[in-house]
Short mmCIF file of N, CA, C and O in Angstrom, two decimals:
data_model
loop_
_atom_site.label_atom_id
_atom_site.label_comp_id
_atom_site.label_asym_id
_atom_site.label_seq_id
_atom_site.Cartn_x
_atom_site.Cartn_y
_atom_site.Cartn_z
N GLN A 141 -12.44 0.87 15.46
CA GLN A 141 -12.40 -0.04 14.32
C GLN A 141 -12.31 0.78 13.04
O GLN A 141 -13.04 1.76 12.88
N VAL A 142 -11.44 0.37 12.15
CA VAL A 142 -11.25 1.06 10.88
C VAL A 142 -11.44 0.07 9.75
O VAL A 142 -10.82 -0.99 9.74
N GLN A 143 -12.32 0.39 8.83
CA GLN A 143 -12.49 -0.43 7.63
C GLN A 143 -11.69 0.17 6.49
O GLN A 143 -11.69 1.40 6.31
N LEU A 144 -11.03 -0.69 5.76
CA LEU A 144 -10.23 -0.25 4.62
C LEU A 144 -10.76 -0.93 3.36
O LEU A 144 -10.96 -2.15 3.34
N VAL A 145 -10.97 -0.15 2.33
CA VAL A 145 -11.50 -0.69 1.08
C VAL A 145 -10.58 -0.28 -0.06
O VAL A 145 -10.44 0.91 -0.35
N GLU A 146 -9.97 -1.27 -0.69
CA GLU A 146 -9.08 -1.01 -1.82
C GLU A 146 -9.86 -1.04 -3.13
O GLU A 146 -10.88 -1.74 -3.25
N SER A 147 -9.35 -0.31 -4.09
CA SER A 147 -9.92 -0.34 -5.43
C SER A 147 -8.83 0.05 -6.43
O SER A 147 -7.77 0.55 -6.04
N GLY A 148 -9.10 -0.22 -7.71
CA GLY A 148 -8.19 0.22 -8.76
C GLY A 148 -7.34 -0.86 -9.37
O GLY A 148 -6.60 -0.61 -10.32
N GLY A 149 -7.41 -2.07 -8.82
CA GLY A 149 -6.64 -3.15 -9.41
C GLY A 149 -7.19 -3.54 -10.76
O GLY A 149 -8.25 -3.09 -11.19
N GLY A 150 -6.46 -4.40 -11.45
CA GLY A 150 -6.90 -4.86 -12.75
C GLY A 150 -5.76 -5.49 -13.51
O GLY A 150 -4.73 -5.84 -12.94
N SER A 151 -5.97 -5.64 -14.80
CA SER A 151 -4.97 -6.23 -15.68
C SER A 151 -4.36 -5.16 -16.56
O SER A 151 -5.07 -4.29 -17.07
N VAL A 152 -3.06 -5.26 -16.74
CA VAL A 152 -2.35 -4.25 -17.53
C VAL A 152 -1.18 -4.92 -18.23
O VAL A 152 -0.66 -5.94 -17.76
N GLN A 153 -0.78 -4.36 -19.34
CA GLN A 153 0.38 -4.85 -20.07
C GLN A 153 1.67 -4.39 -19.41
O GLN A 153 1.70 -3.34 -18.74
N GLU A 154 2.71 -5.16 -19.62
CA GLU A 154 4.03 -4.78 -19.11
C GLU A 154 4.38 -3.37 -19.57
O GLU A 154 4.18 -3.01 -20.73
N GLY A 155 4.90 -2.59 -18.62
CA GLY A 155 5.25 -1.21 -18.92
C GLY A 155 4.13 -0.22 -18.65
O GLY A 155 4.35 0.99 -18.67
N GLY A 156 2.94 -0.73 -18.39
CA GLY A 156 1.80 0.13 -18.13
C GLY A 156 1.75 0.64 -16.71
O GLY A 156 2.68 0.43 -15.91
N SER A 157 0.66 1.32 -16.39
CA SER A 157 0.49 1.95 -15.08
C SER A 157 -0.88 1.62 -14.51
O SER A 157 -1.83 1.35 -15.26
N LEU A 158 -0.95 1.65 -13.20
CA LEU A 158 -2.21 1.51 -12.48
C LEU A 158 -2.16 2.40 -11.26
O LEU A 158 -1.08 2.65 -10.71
N SER A 159 -3.33 2.82 -10.83
CA SER A 159 -3.44 3.58 -9.59
C SER A 159 -4.41 2.88 -8.67
O SER A 159 -5.54 2.59 -9.05
N LEU A 160 -3.95 2.60 -7.47
CA LEU A 160 -4.77 1.96 -6.45
C LEU A 160 -5.22 3.00 -5.44
O LEU A 160 -4.51 3.98 -5.18
N SER A 161 -6.39 2.75 -4.87
CA SER A 161 -6.93 3.61 -3.82
C SER A 161 -7.29 2.79 -2.61
O SER A 161 -7.69 1.63 -2.74
N CYS A 162 -7.15 3.38 -1.45
CA CYS A 162 -7.55 2.73 -0.20
C CYS A 162 -8.33 3.75 0.61
O CYS A 162 -7.75 4.74 1.09
N ALA A 163 -9.61 3.51 0.75
CA ALA A 163 -10.47 4.43 1.51
C ALA A 163 -10.63 3.90 2.92
O ALA A 163 -11.08 2.77 3.12
N ALA A 164 -10.26 4.71 3.89
CA ALA A 164 -10.41 4.36 5.30
C ALA A 164 -11.73 4.92 5.82
O ALA A 164 -12.12 6.03 5.46
N SER A 165 -12.37 4.15 6.69
CA SER A 165 -13.69 4.56 7.17
C SER A 165 -13.62 5.75 8.11
O SER A 165 -14.61 6.44 8.31
N LYS A 166 -12.45 5.98 8.71
CA LYS A 166 -12.31 7.14 9.56
C LYS A 166 -10.85 7.52 9.68
O LYS A 166 -9.95 6.78 9.29
N TYR A 167 -10.63 8.68 10.21
CA TYR A 167 -9.30 9.23 10.40
C TYR A 167 -8.53 8.40 11.41
O TYR A 167 -9.05 7.97 12.43
N THR A 168 -7.26 8.16 11.10
CA THR A 168 -6.36 7.57 12.09
C THR A 168 -5.31 8.61 12.44
O THR A 168 -4.96 9.47 11.65
N HIS A 169 -4.82 8.55 13.63
CA HIS A 169 -3.90 9.58 14.15
C HIS A 169 -2.71 9.77 13.21
O HIS A 169 -2.24 8.85 12.56
N ARG A 170 -2.22 10.99 13.19
CA ARG A 170 -1.12 11.32 12.28
C ARG A 170 0.12 10.49 12.54
O ARG A 170 0.97 10.35 11.66
N ARG A 171 0.25 9.89 13.72
CA ARG A 171 1.41 9.04 13.98
C ARG A 171 1.24 7.65 13.39
O ARG A 171 2.20 6.88 13.34
N ASN A 172 0.04 7.34 12.96
CA ASN A 172 -0.21 5.99 12.46
C ASN A 172 0.19 5.86 11.00
O ASN A 172 -0.10 6.71 10.17
N TYR A 173 0.85 4.74 10.72
CA TYR A 173 1.23 4.44 9.37
C TYR A 173 0.02 3.91 8.60
O TYR A 173 -0.82 3.20 9.13
N MET A 174 0.00 4.23 7.32
CA MET A 174 -0.85 3.52 6.37
C MET A 174 0.07 2.99 5.29
O MET A 174 1.01 3.69 4.87
N ALA A 175 -0.18 1.78 4.86
CA ALA A 175 0.79 1.13 3.99
C ALA A 175 0.11 0.27 2.94
O ALA A 175 -1.06 -0.10 3.07
N TRP A 176 0.87 -0.02 1.91
CA TRP A 176 0.49 -0.99 0.90
C TRP A 176 1.45 -2.17 0.99
O TRP A 176 2.66 -2.00 1.08
N PHE A 177 0.85 -3.35 0.96
CA PHE A 177 1.60 -4.60 0.89
C PHE A 177 1.13 -5.36 -0.35
O PHE A 177 0.08 -5.08 -0.90
N ARG A 178 1.90 -6.34 -0.75
CA ARG A 178 1.47 -7.21 -1.84
C ARG A 178 1.87 -8.64 -1.52
O ARG A 178 2.83 -8.88 -0.78
N GLN A 179 1.12 -9.55 -2.08
CA GLN A 179 1.39 -10.95 -1.86
C GLN A 179 1.07 -11.73 -3.12
O GLN A 179 -0.08 -11.74 -3.58
N ALA A 180 2.09 -12.36 -3.67
CA ALA A 180 1.92 -13.23 -4.82
C ALA A 180 1.67 -14.65 -4.33
O ALA A 180 2.04 -15.00 -3.21
N PRO A 181 1.05 -15.49 -5.13
CA PRO A 181 0.78 -16.87 -4.71
C PRO A 181 2.06 -17.58 -4.29
O PRO A 181 3.07 -17.55 -4.99
N GLY A 182 2.02 -18.19 -3.11
CA GLY A 182 3.18 -18.93 -2.62
C GLY A 182 4.28 -18.07 -2.04
O GLY A 182 5.32 -18.60 -1.62
N GLU A 183 4.07 -16.76 -1.99
CA GLU A 183 5.07 -15.85 -1.47
C GLU A 183 4.60 -15.21 -0.18
O GLU A 183 3.40 -15.21 0.13
N GLU A 184 5.56 -14.66 0.57
CA GLU A 184 5.19 -13.92 1.77
C GLU A 184 4.67 -12.54 1.40
O GLU A 184 4.99 -11.99 0.34
N ARG A 185 3.89 -11.99 2.31
CA ARG A 185 3.40 -10.63 2.10
C ARG A 185 4.58 -9.67 2.28
O ARG A 185 5.33 -9.76 3.26
N GLU A 186 4.74 -8.75 1.36
CA GLU A 186 5.87 -7.82 1.42
C GLU A 186 5.40 -6.38 1.36
O GLU A 186 4.41 -6.05 0.70
N GLY A 187 6.13 -5.53 2.07
CA GLY A 187 5.80 -4.12 2.09
C GLY A 187 6.16 -3.44 0.78
O GLY A 187 7.24 -3.67 0.23
N VAL A 188 5.25 -2.63 0.29
CA VAL A 188 5.46 -1.89 -0.95
C VAL A 188 5.80 -0.44 -0.65
O VAL A 188 6.79 0.09 -1.14
N ALA A 189 4.96 0.20 0.16
CA ALA A 189 5.16 1.61 0.50
C ALA A 189 4.33 1.94 1.72
O ALA A 189 3.35 1.25 2.03
N ALA A 190 4.71 3.00 2.42
CA ALA A 190 3.97 3.45 3.58
C ALA A 190 4.00 4.96 3.66
O ALA A 190 4.91 5.60 3.10
N ILE A 191 3.03 5.50 4.36
CA ILE A 191 2.93 6.95 4.51
C ILE A 191 2.51 7.24 5.93
O ILE A 191 1.74 6.49 6.55
N VAL A 192 3.03 8.32 6.49
CA VAL A 192 2.74 8.64 7.89
C VAL A 192 2.79 10.15 8.05
O VAL A 192 3.23 10.88 7.15
N ALA A 193 2.36 10.61 9.20
CA ALA A 193 2.40 12.04 9.51
C ALA A 193 1.59 12.84 8.50
O ALA A 193 2.04 13.90 8.03
N ARG A 194 0.44 12.31 8.17
CA ARG A 194 -0.49 12.99 7.27
C ARG A 194 0.13 13.29 5.91
O ARG A 194 -0.12 14.31 5.30
N GLY A 195 1.01 12.37 5.51
CA GLY A 195 1.58 12.49 4.18
C GLY A 195 2.95 13.13 4.12
O GLY A 195 3.54 13.21 3.03
N LEU A 196 3.49 13.54 5.24
CA LEU A 196 4.77 14.24 5.21
C LEU A 196 5.95 13.28 5.07
O LEU A 196 7.03 13.68 4.63
N VAL A 197 5.77 12.02 5.47
CA VAL A 197 6.85 11.04 5.44
C VAL A 197 6.39 9.82 4.66
O VAL A 197 5.29 9.31 4.89
N THR A 198 7.23 9.36 3.75
CA THR A 198 6.90 8.17 2.95
C THR A 198 8.07 7.19 2.97
O THR A 198 9.23 7.59 3.16
N TYR A 199 7.75 5.94 2.78
CA TYR A 199 8.73 4.87 2.71
C TYR A 199 8.41 3.99 1.50
O TYR A 199 7.24 3.82 1.15
N TYR A 200 9.45 3.42 0.90
CA TYR A 200 9.28 2.54 -0.24
C TYR A 200 10.21 1.34 -0.14
O TYR A 200 11.33 1.45 0.38
N ALA A 201 9.76 0.24 -0.68
CA ALA A 201 10.67 -0.88 -0.88
C ALA A 201 11.77 -0.41 -1.84
O ALA A 201 11.48 0.30 -2.82
N ASP A 202 12.98 -0.79 -1.56
CA ASP A 202 14.12 -0.29 -2.36
C ASP A 202 13.92 -0.56 -3.85
O ASP A 202 14.24 0.30 -4.70
N SER A 203 13.41 -1.71 -4.19
CA SER A 203 13.28 -2.09 -5.60
C SER A 203 12.19 -1.31 -6.32
O SER A 203 12.13 -1.34 -7.56
N LEU A 204 11.35 -0.61 -5.56
CA LEU A 204 10.21 0.08 -6.16
C LEU A 204 10.36 1.59 -6.17
O LEU A 204 9.50 2.30 -6.71
N LYS A 205 11.41 2.09 -5.57
CA LYS A 205 11.63 3.54 -5.56
C LYS A 205 11.74 4.05 -6.99
O LYS A 205 12.44 3.48 -7.82
N GLY A 206 11.04 5.11 -7.25
CA GLY A 206 11.05 5.69 -8.59
C GLY A 206 9.98 5.13 -9.50
O GLY A 206 9.64 5.73 -10.52
N ARG A 207 9.43 3.97 -9.15
CA ARG A 207 8.35 3.38 -9.95
C ARG A 207 6.99 3.63 -9.32
O ARG A 207 6.01 3.82 -10.01
N PHE A 208 6.93 3.54 -7.99
CA PHE A 208 5.68 3.67 -7.25
C PHE A 208 5.68 4.97 -6.45
O PHE A 208 6.73 5.40 -5.96
N THR A 209 4.50 5.55 -6.29
CA THR A 209 4.35 6.75 -5.48
C THR A 209 3.14 6.59 -4.58
O THR A 209 2.04 6.32 -5.07
N ILE A 210 3.36 6.77 -3.29
CA ILE A 210 2.26 6.72 -2.34
C ILE A 210 1.89 8.14 -1.95
O ILE A 210 2.76 9.00 -1.80
N SER A 211 0.61 8.38 -1.82
CA SER A 211 0.15 9.71 -1.44
C SER A 211 -1.13 9.57 -0.62
O SER A 211 -1.71 8.49 -0.52
N GLN A 212 -1.56 10.69 -0.08
CA GLN A 212 -2.70 10.64 0.84
C GLN A 212 -3.55 11.88 0.67
O GLN A 212 -3.04 12.99 0.56
N ASP A 213 -4.85 11.68 0.67
CA ASP A 213 -5.79 12.78 0.70
C ASP A 213 -6.39 12.82 2.10
O ASP A 213 -7.23 11.98 2.45
N ASN A 214 -5.95 13.77 2.90
CA ASN A 214 -6.36 13.79 4.30
C ASN A 214 -7.85 14.09 4.47
O ASN A 214 -8.49 13.60 5.40
N ALA A 215 -8.40 14.85 3.58
CA ALA A 215 -9.81 15.22 3.70
C ALA A 215 -10.73 14.00 3.57
O ALA A 215 -11.78 13.94 4.22
N SER A 216 -10.33 13.05 2.74
CA SER A 216 -11.18 11.89 2.51
C SER A 216 -10.64 10.61 3.14
O SER A 216 -11.20 9.53 2.96
N ASN A 217 -9.54 10.72 3.88
CA ASN A 217 -8.92 9.55 4.52
C ASN A 217 -8.62 8.46 3.49
O ASN A 217 -8.89 7.27 3.71
N THR A 218 -8.09 8.87 2.36
CA THR A 218 -7.79 7.94 1.28
C THR A 218 -6.30 7.95 0.98
O THR A 218 -5.68 9.02 0.92
N VAL A 219 -5.75 6.78 0.82
CA VAL A 219 -4.35 6.62 0.44
C VAL A 219 -4.29 6.04 -0.97
O VAL A 219 -5.08 5.15 -1.32
N TYR A 220 -3.36 6.55 -1.75
CA TYR A 220 -3.24 6.14 -3.14
C TYR A 220 -1.87 5.50 -3.38
O TYR A 220 -0.89 5.80 -2.70
N LEU A 221 -1.83 4.65 -4.38
CA LEU A 221 -0.56 4.07 -4.82
C LEU A 221 -0.53 4.14 -6.34
O LEU A 221 -1.28 3.45 -7.01
N LYS A 222 0.31 5.00 -6.85
CA LYS A 222 0.49 5.12 -8.29
C LYS A 222 1.64 4.22 -8.69
O LYS A 222 2.74 4.33 -8.16
N MET A 223 1.37 3.31 -9.63
CA MET A 223 2.37 2.32 -10.03
C MET A 223 2.68 2.49 -11.51
O MET A 223 1.78 2.40 -12.35
N ASN A 224 3.94 2.76 -11.80
CA ASN A 224 4.38 2.95 -13.17
C ASN A 224 5.38 1.86 -13.58
O ASN A 224 5.96 1.18 -12.73
N SER A 225 5.56 1.71 -14.87
CA SER A 225 6.54 0.76 -15.41
C SER A 225 6.36 -0.63 -14.82
O SER A 225 7.31 -1.27 -14.35
N LEU A 226 5.14 -1.09 -14.86
CA LEU A 226 4.82 -2.38 -14.24
C LEU A 226 5.43 -3.52 -15.05
O LEU A 226 5.53 -3.46 -16.27
N ASN A 227 5.83 -4.55 -14.33
CA ASN A 227 6.31 -5.75 -15.00
C ASN A 227 5.63 -6.98 -14.39
O ASN A 227 5.02 -6.89 -13.32
N PRO A 228 5.68 -8.11 -15.09
CA PRO A 228 4.92 -9.29 -14.63
C PRO A 228 5.27 -9.73 -13.21
O PRO A 228 4.43 -10.36 -12.55
N GLU A 229 6.46 -9.41 -12.74
CA GLU A 229 6.84 -9.78 -11.36
C GLU A 229 6.00 -9.06 -10.33
O GLU A 229 5.98 -9.45 -9.16
N TYR A 230 5.32 -8.01 -10.74
CA TYR A 230 4.49 -7.24 -9.81
C TYR A 230 3.07 -7.81 -9.67
O TYR A 230 2.27 -7.27 -8.94
N THR A 231 2.79 -8.87 -10.39
CA THR A 231 1.49 -9.50 -10.28
C THR A 231 1.30 -10.05 -8.88
O THR A 231 2.10 -10.84 -8.38
N ALA A 232 0.24 -9.60 -8.20
CA ALA A 232 0.00 -9.98 -6.82
C ALA A 232 -1.33 -9.40 -6.37
O ALA A 232 -1.93 -8.57 -7.06
N MET A 233 -1.75 -9.82 -5.19
CA MET A 233 -2.84 -9.15 -4.50
C MET A 233 -2.23 -8.02 -3.70
O MET A 233 -1.26 -8.23 -2.97
N TYR A 234 -2.78 -6.84 -3.86
CA TYR A 234 -2.27 -5.66 -3.15
C TYR A 234 -3.23 -5.32 -2.02
O TYR A 234 -4.44 -5.18 -2.24
N TYR A 235 -2.66 -5.16 -0.84
CA TYR A 235 -3.44 -4.91 0.36
C TYR A 235 -3.10 -3.56 0.96
O TYR A 235 -1.93 -3.16 0.99
N CYS A 236 -4.12 -2.92 1.49
CA CYS A 236 -3.94 -1.70 2.26
C CYS A 236 -3.94 -2.08 3.74
O CYS A 236 -4.71 -2.96 4.16
N ALA A 237 -3.10 -1.42 4.51
CA ALA A 237 -3.01 -1.69 5.94
C ALA A 237 -2.91 -0.37 6.70
O ALA A 237 -2.37 0.62 6.18
N ALA A 238 -3.40 -0.38 7.92
CA ALA A 238 -3.37 0.84 8.74
C ALA A 238 -3.05 0.50 10.19
O ALA A 238 -3.45 -0.55 10.68
N VAL A 239 -2.35 1.40 10.82
CA VAL A 239 -1.99 1.35 12.24
C VAL A 239 -1.04 0.21 12.55
O VAL A 239 -1.44 -0.90 12.91
N SER A 240 0.23 0.53 12.38
CA SER A 240 1.25 -0.46 12.71
C SER A 240 1.34 -0.67 14.22
O SER A 240 1.19 0.27 14.99
N ARG A 241 1.62 -1.88 14.61
CA ARG A 241 1.82 -2.18 16.03
C ARG A 241 3.22 -1.79 16.49
O ARG A 241 3.54 -1.85 17.68
N GLY A 242 4.05 -1.40 15.57
CA GLY A 242 5.41 -1.00 15.91
C GLY A 242 6.40 -1.72 15.04
O GLY A 242 6.07 -2.63 14.30
N GLY A 243 7.65 -1.35 15.12
CA GLY A 243 8.66 -1.98 14.31
C GLY A 243 8.78 -1.32 12.95
O GLY A 243 8.31 -0.20 12.74
N ARG A 244 9.38 -2.00 12.00
CA ARG A 244 9.58 -1.43 10.68
C ARG A 244 8.25 -1.23 9.96
O ARG A 244 7.31 -1.99 10.14
N TRP A 245 8.26 -0.26 9.07
CA TRP A 245 7.03 0.03 8.32
C TRP A 245 6.62 -1.14 7.44
O TRP A 245 5.43 -1.29 7.15
N ASP A 246 7.60 -1.93 7.01
CA ASP A 246 7.30 -3.01 6.08
C ASP A 246 7.10 -4.35 6.77
O ASP A 246 7.02 -5.39 6.11
N SER A 247 7.04 -4.32 8.09
CA SER A 247 6.65 -5.52 8.80
C SER A 247 5.13 -5.62 8.77
O SER A 247 4.45 -4.65 9.08
N PRO A 248 4.57 -6.77 8.37
CA PRO A 248 3.12 -6.86 8.23
C PRO A 248 2.38 -6.96 9.56
O PRO A 248 1.38 -7.68 9.66
N ASP A 249 2.82 -6.21 10.53
CA ASP A 249 2.21 -6.24 11.86
C ASP A 249 1.31 -5.02 12.01
O ASP A 249 1.58 -4.14 12.83
N TYR A 250 0.26 -4.99 11.20
CA TYR A 250 -0.70 -3.90 11.23
C TYR A 250 -2.01 -4.41 11.80
O TYR A 250 -2.37 -5.58 11.66
N ILE A 251 -2.75 -3.50 12.41
CA ILE A 251 -4.00 -3.88 13.06
C ILE A 251 -5.12 -4.07 12.03
O ILE A 251 -5.89 -5.02 12.10
N TYR A 252 -5.21 -3.16 11.07
CA TYR A 252 -6.32 -3.17 10.13
C TYR A 252 -5.82 -3.49 8.72
O TYR A 252 -4.80 -2.96 8.28
N TRP A 253 -6.61 -4.32 8.03
CA TRP A 253 -6.29 -4.72 6.67
C TRP A 253 -7.53 -4.65 5.78
O TRP A 253 -8.63 -4.94 6.25
N GLY A 254 -7.32 -4.28 4.54
CA GLY A 254 -8.38 -4.41 3.56
C GLY A 254 -8.39 -5.81 2.99
O GLY A 254 -7.54 -6.65 3.32
N LEU A 255 -9.35 -6.07 2.13
CA LEU A 255 -9.48 -7.40 1.53
C LEU A 255 -8.57 -7.59 0.31
O LEU A 255 -8.40 -8.72 -0.16
N GLY A 256 -8.02 -6.51 -0.18
CA GLY A 256 -7.07 -6.61 -1.28
C GLY A 256 -7.69 -6.34 -2.63
O GLY A 256 -8.90 -6.46 -2.83
N THR A 257 -6.83 -5.96 -3.56
CA THR A 257 -7.23 -5.77 -4.95
C THR A 257 -6.17 -6.41 -5.84
O THR A 257 -4.97 -6.25 -5.61
N GLN A 258 -6.60 -7.18 -6.81
CA GLN A 258 -5.69 -7.95 -7.63
C GLN A 258 -5.08 -7.09 -8.73
O GLN A 258 -5.78 -6.35 -9.43
N VAL A 259 -3.77 -7.20 -8.87
CA VAL A 259 -3.04 -6.56 -9.97
C VAL A 259 -2.38 -7.66 -10.78
O VAL A 259 -1.63 -8.48 -10.24
N THR A 260 -2.65 -7.67 -12.06
CA THR A 260 -2.07 -8.67 -12.95
C THR A 260 -1.38 -7.95 -14.10
O THR A 260 -2.00 -7.14 -14.79
N VAL A 261 -0.10 -8.25 -14.27
CA VAL A 261 0.70 -7.62 -15.32
C VAL A 261 1.12 -8.71 -16.30
O VAL A 261 1.77 -9.68 -15.93
N SER A 262 0.75 -8.54 -17.53
CA SER A 262 1.07 -9.54 -18.55
C SER A 262 2.18 -9.03 -19.46
O SER A 262 2.31 -7.83 -19.71
N SER A 263 2.97 -9.98 -19.97
CA SER A 263 4.09 -9.62 -20.84
C SER A 263 3.67 -9.64 -22.30
O SER A 263 2.58 -10.10 -22.65
#
């Protein structure tokens, strides 16, 4: 069993930045993905970014490449999401996920989920 705890959400003005953290209660195998998803009210949960192989491989949603950066601190089992140039469309609950059951990295078929952290971007 792995517990995931997100932090770092909040309110920010358009164009601003936020950094999210996801602390995992224990190490997951280097083959396991850790990912960030987001879900706005009335919308489906969508993949934001993922990291695997202890940080050697990363994936991003096409629309977020260059704006968001996912990274990992292996010593503390923590995954980070640095978000730059935020716009109001990015307002959502952001979730951390770990251990994909298979398939694409952005398929929300992960075993473990955090409770989420709210990001609100105002214009």
